[in-house]
Amino acid sequence: MTSLATQHNMEPQKRGIATSTNTFFRTLGMSLGVTILGAIQNHIYKSQLTDASDTMSISVSSTFNWTLLPIALGFICILLMGKERLIPLEKEKRSNQAS
């Protein structure tokens, strides 16, 4: 869906650039997310290392709780987005020419 929205207002010659840029930033975001959440889990794991029986479960559950923050932020961003429909570029040009 995001690749279609990315390509929506692009000229056909530039749609590949838009798609590859979108993919690059999605991959970069995933890499940063894994790195940050891994660092959080590693920190929690090391701080709880004295009680070895529950250390892993505590660190995993705490990391899961930290993931709720970006999920909530993403959900809020989705709610704040407009409800504009994506109109194919050809139909948009035709409607502009008719008026």
C-alpha atoms as a PDB file:
ATOM      1  CA  MET A   1       0.000   0.000   0.000  1.00  0.00           C
ATOM      2  CA  THR A   2       2.768   2.460   0.836  1.00  0.00           C
ATOM      3  CA  SER A   3       4.489   1.855  -2.489  1.00  0.00           C
ATOM      4  CA  LEU A   4       1.260   2.681  -4.312  1.00  0.00           C
ATOM      5  CA  ALA A   5       0.819   5.862  -2.281  1.00  0.00           C
ATOM      6  CA  THR A   6       4.460   6.754  -2.961  1.00  0.00           C
ATOM      7  CA  GLN A   7       4.014   6.339  -6.713  1.00  0.00           C
ATOM      8  CA  HIS A   8       0.671   8.139  -6.856  1.00  0.00           C
ATOM      9  CA  ASN A   9       1.696  11.627  -7.987  1.00  0.00           C
ATOM     10  CA  MET A  10       4.939  10.628  -9.682  1.00  0.00           C
ATOM     11  CA  GLU A  11       5.621  10.731 -13.358  1.00  0.00           C
ATOM     12  CA  PRO A  12       6.125   7.253 -14.833  1.00  0.00           C
ATOM     13  CA  GLN A  13       9.851   7.941 -15.325  1.00  0.00           C
ATOM     14  CA  LYS A  14      10.328   8.679 -11.615  1.00  0.00           C
ATOM     15  CA  ARG A  15       8.230   5.911 -10.054  1.00  0.00           C
ATOM     16  CA  GLY A  16      11.239   3.613  -9.673  1.00  0.00           C
ATOM     17  CA  ILE A  17      13.098   6.312  -7.767  1.00  0.00           C
ATOM     18  CA  ALA A  18      10.108   6.840  -5.470  1.00  0.00           C
ATOM     19  CA  THR A  19       9.712   3.125  -4.808  1.00  0.00           C
ATOM     20  CA  SER A  20      13.403   2.558  -4.090  1.00  0.00           C
ATOM     21  CA  THR A  21      13.542   5.578  -1.765  1.00  0.00           C
ATOM     22  CA  ASN A  22      10.485   4.297   0.085  1.00  0.00           C
ATOM     23  CA  THR A  23      12.048   0.840   0.429  1.00  0.00           C
ATOM     24  CA  PHE A  24      15.357   2.318   1.591  1.00  0.00           C
ATOM     25  CA  PHE A  25      13.751   4.344   4.383  1.00  0.00           C
ATOM     26  CA  ARG A  26      11.588   1.405   5.475  1.00  0.00           C
ATOM     27  CA  THR A  27      14.682  -0.795   5.699  1.00  0.00           C
ATOM     28  CA  LEU A  28      16.596   1.917   7.550  1.00  0.00           C
ATOM     29  CA  GLY A  29      13.722   2.309  10.022  1.00  0.00           C
ATOM     30  CA  MET A  30      13.563  -1.434  10.625  1.00  0.00           C
ATOM     31  CA  SER A  31      17.318  -1.586  11.216  1.00  0.00           C
ATOM     32  CA  LEU A  32      17.196   1.298  13.678  1.00  0.00           C
ATOM     33  CA  GLY A  33      14.207  -0.237  15.453  1.00  0.00           C
ATOM     34  CA  VAL A  34      15.906  -3.588  15.890  1.00  0.00           C
ATOM     35  CA  THR A  35      19.093  -1.876  17.091  1.00  0.00           C
ATOM     36  CA  ILE A  36      17.335   0.335  19.634  1.00  0.00           C
ATOM     37  CA  LEU A  37      15.085  -2.410  20.995  1.00  0.00           C
ATOM     38  CA  GLY A  38      18.058  -4.795  21.127  1.00  0.00           C
ATOM     39  CA  ALA A  39      20.015  -2.255  23.162  1.00  0.00           C
ATOM     40  CA  ILE A  40      17.064  -1.828  25.536  1.00  0.00           C
ATOM     41  CA  GLN A  41      16.726  -5.584  25.973  1.00  0.00           C
ATOM     42  CA  ASN A  42      20.471  -5.998  26.474  1.00  0.00           C
ATOM     43  CA  HIS A  43      20.495  -3.265  29.141  1.00  0.00           C
ATOM     44  CA  ILE A  44      17.531  -4.789  30.992  1.00  0.00           C
ATOM     45  CA  TYR A  45      19.027  -8.272  30.725  1.00  0.00           C
ATOM     46  CA  LYS A  46      22.346  -7.152  32.196  1.00  0.00           C
ATOM     47  CA  SER A  47      20.713  -5.153  34.995  1.00  0.00           C
ATOM     48  CA  GLN A  48      18.572  -8.150  36.034  1.00  0.00           C
ATOM     49  CA  LEU A  49      21.388 -10.690  35.812  1.00  0.00           C
ATOM     50  CA  THR A  50      21.525 -11.257  39.577  1.00  0.00           C
ATOM     51  CA  ASP A  51      18.309 -13.297  39.483  1.00  0.00           C
ATOM     52  CA  ALA A  52      19.049 -15.694  36.635  1.00  0.00           C
ATOM     53  CA  SER A  53      15.722 -17.552  36.768  1.00  0.00           C
ATOM     54  CA  ASP A  54      13.536 -14.720  35.475  1.00  0.00           C
ATOM     55  CA  THR A  55      16.097 -12.555  33.697  1.00  0.00           C
ATOM     56  CA  MET A  56      15.221 -13.465  30.127  1.00  0.00           C
ATOM     57  CA  SER A  57      11.456 -13.276  30.619  1.00  0.00           C
ATOM     58  CA  ILE A  58      11.746  -9.880  32.313  1.00  0.00           C
ATOM     59  CA  SER A  59      13.935  -8.465  29.556  1.00  0.00           C
ATOM     60  CA  VAL A  60      11.666  -9.780  26.777  1.00  0.00           C
ATOM     61  CA  SER A  61       8.498  -8.498  28.442  1.00  0.00           C
ATOM     62  CA  SER A  62      10.082  -5.091  29.109  1.00  0.00           C
ATOM     63  CA  THR A  63      11.257  -4.829  25.501  1.00  0.00           C
ATOM     64  CA  PHE A  64       7.764  -5.745  24.328  1.00  0.00           C
ATOM     65  CA  ASN A  65       6.362  -2.960  26.497  1.00  0.00           C
ATOM     66  CA  TRP A  66       8.801  -0.492  24.911  1.00  0.00           C
ATOM     67  CA  THR A  67       7.559  -1.478  21.445  1.00  0.00           C
ATOM     68  CA  LEU A  68       4.096  -0.281  22.396  1.00  0.00           C
ATOM     69  CA  LEU A  69       5.328   3.335  22.311  1.00  0.00           C
ATOM     70  CA  PRO A  70       6.182   3.480  18.563  1.00  0.00           C
ATOM     71  CA  ILE A  71       3.051   1.460  17.803  1.00  0.00           C
ATOM     72  CA  ALA A  72       0.923   4.014  19.658  1.00  0.00           C
ATOM     73  CA  LEU A  73       2.697   6.904  17.908  1.00  0.00           C
ATOM     74  CA  GLY A  74       2.120   5.281  14.526  1.00  0.00           C
ATOM     75  CA  PHE A  75      -1.546   4.732  15.321  1.00  0.00           C
ATOM     76  CA  ILE A  76      -1.941   8.394  16.312  1.00  0.00           C
ATOM     77  CA  CYS A  77      -0.263   9.464  13.046  1.00  0.00           C
ATOM     78  CA  ILE A  78      -2.651   7.268  11.088  1.00  0.00           C
ATOM     79  CA  LEU A  79      -5.629   8.838  12.833  1.00  0.00           C
ATOM     80  CA  LEU A  80      -4.343  12.331  12.025  1.00  0.00           C
ATOM     81  CA  MET A  81      -3.867  11.582   8.323  1.00  0.00           C
ATOM     82  CA  GLY A  82      -6.347  13.012   5.883  1.00  0.00           C
ATOM     83  CA  LYS A  83      -8.933  10.931   4.112  1.00  0.00           C
ATOM     84  CA  GLU A  84      -8.013  12.083   0.619  1.00  0.00           C
ATOM     85  CA  ARG A  85      -8.561   9.415  -2.008  1.00  0.00           C
ATOM     86  CA  LEU A  86      -5.790   8.479  -4.372  1.00  0.00           C
ATOM     87  CA  ILE A  87      -6.919   9.404  -7.863  1.00  0.00           C
ATOM     88  CA  PRO A  88      -5.002   7.901 -10.784  1.00  0.00           C
ATOM     89  CA  LEU A  89      -2.840  10.524 -12.488  1.00  0.00           C
ATOM     90  CA  GLU A  90      -4.566  10.013 -15.856  1.00  0.00           C
ATOM     91  CA  LYS A  91      -8.035  10.680 -14.417  1.00  0.00           C
ATOM     92  CA  GLU A  92      -6.727  13.731 -12.578  1.00  0.00           C
ATOM     93  CA  LYS A  93      -5.278  15.162 -15.804  1.00  0.00           C
ATOM     94  CA  ARG A  94      -8.547  14.526 -17.648  1.00  0.00           C
ATOM     95  CA  SER A  95     -10.606  16.221 -14.953  1.00  0.00           C
ATOM     96  CA  ASN A  96      -8.252  19.228 -14.948  1.00  0.00           C
ATOM     97  CA  GLN A  97      -8.488  19.508 -18.737  1.00  0.00           C
ATOM     98  CA  ALA A  98     -12.292  19.332 -18.655  1.00  0.00           C
ATOM     99  CA  SER A  99     -12.570  22.238 -16.195  1.00  0.00           C
END
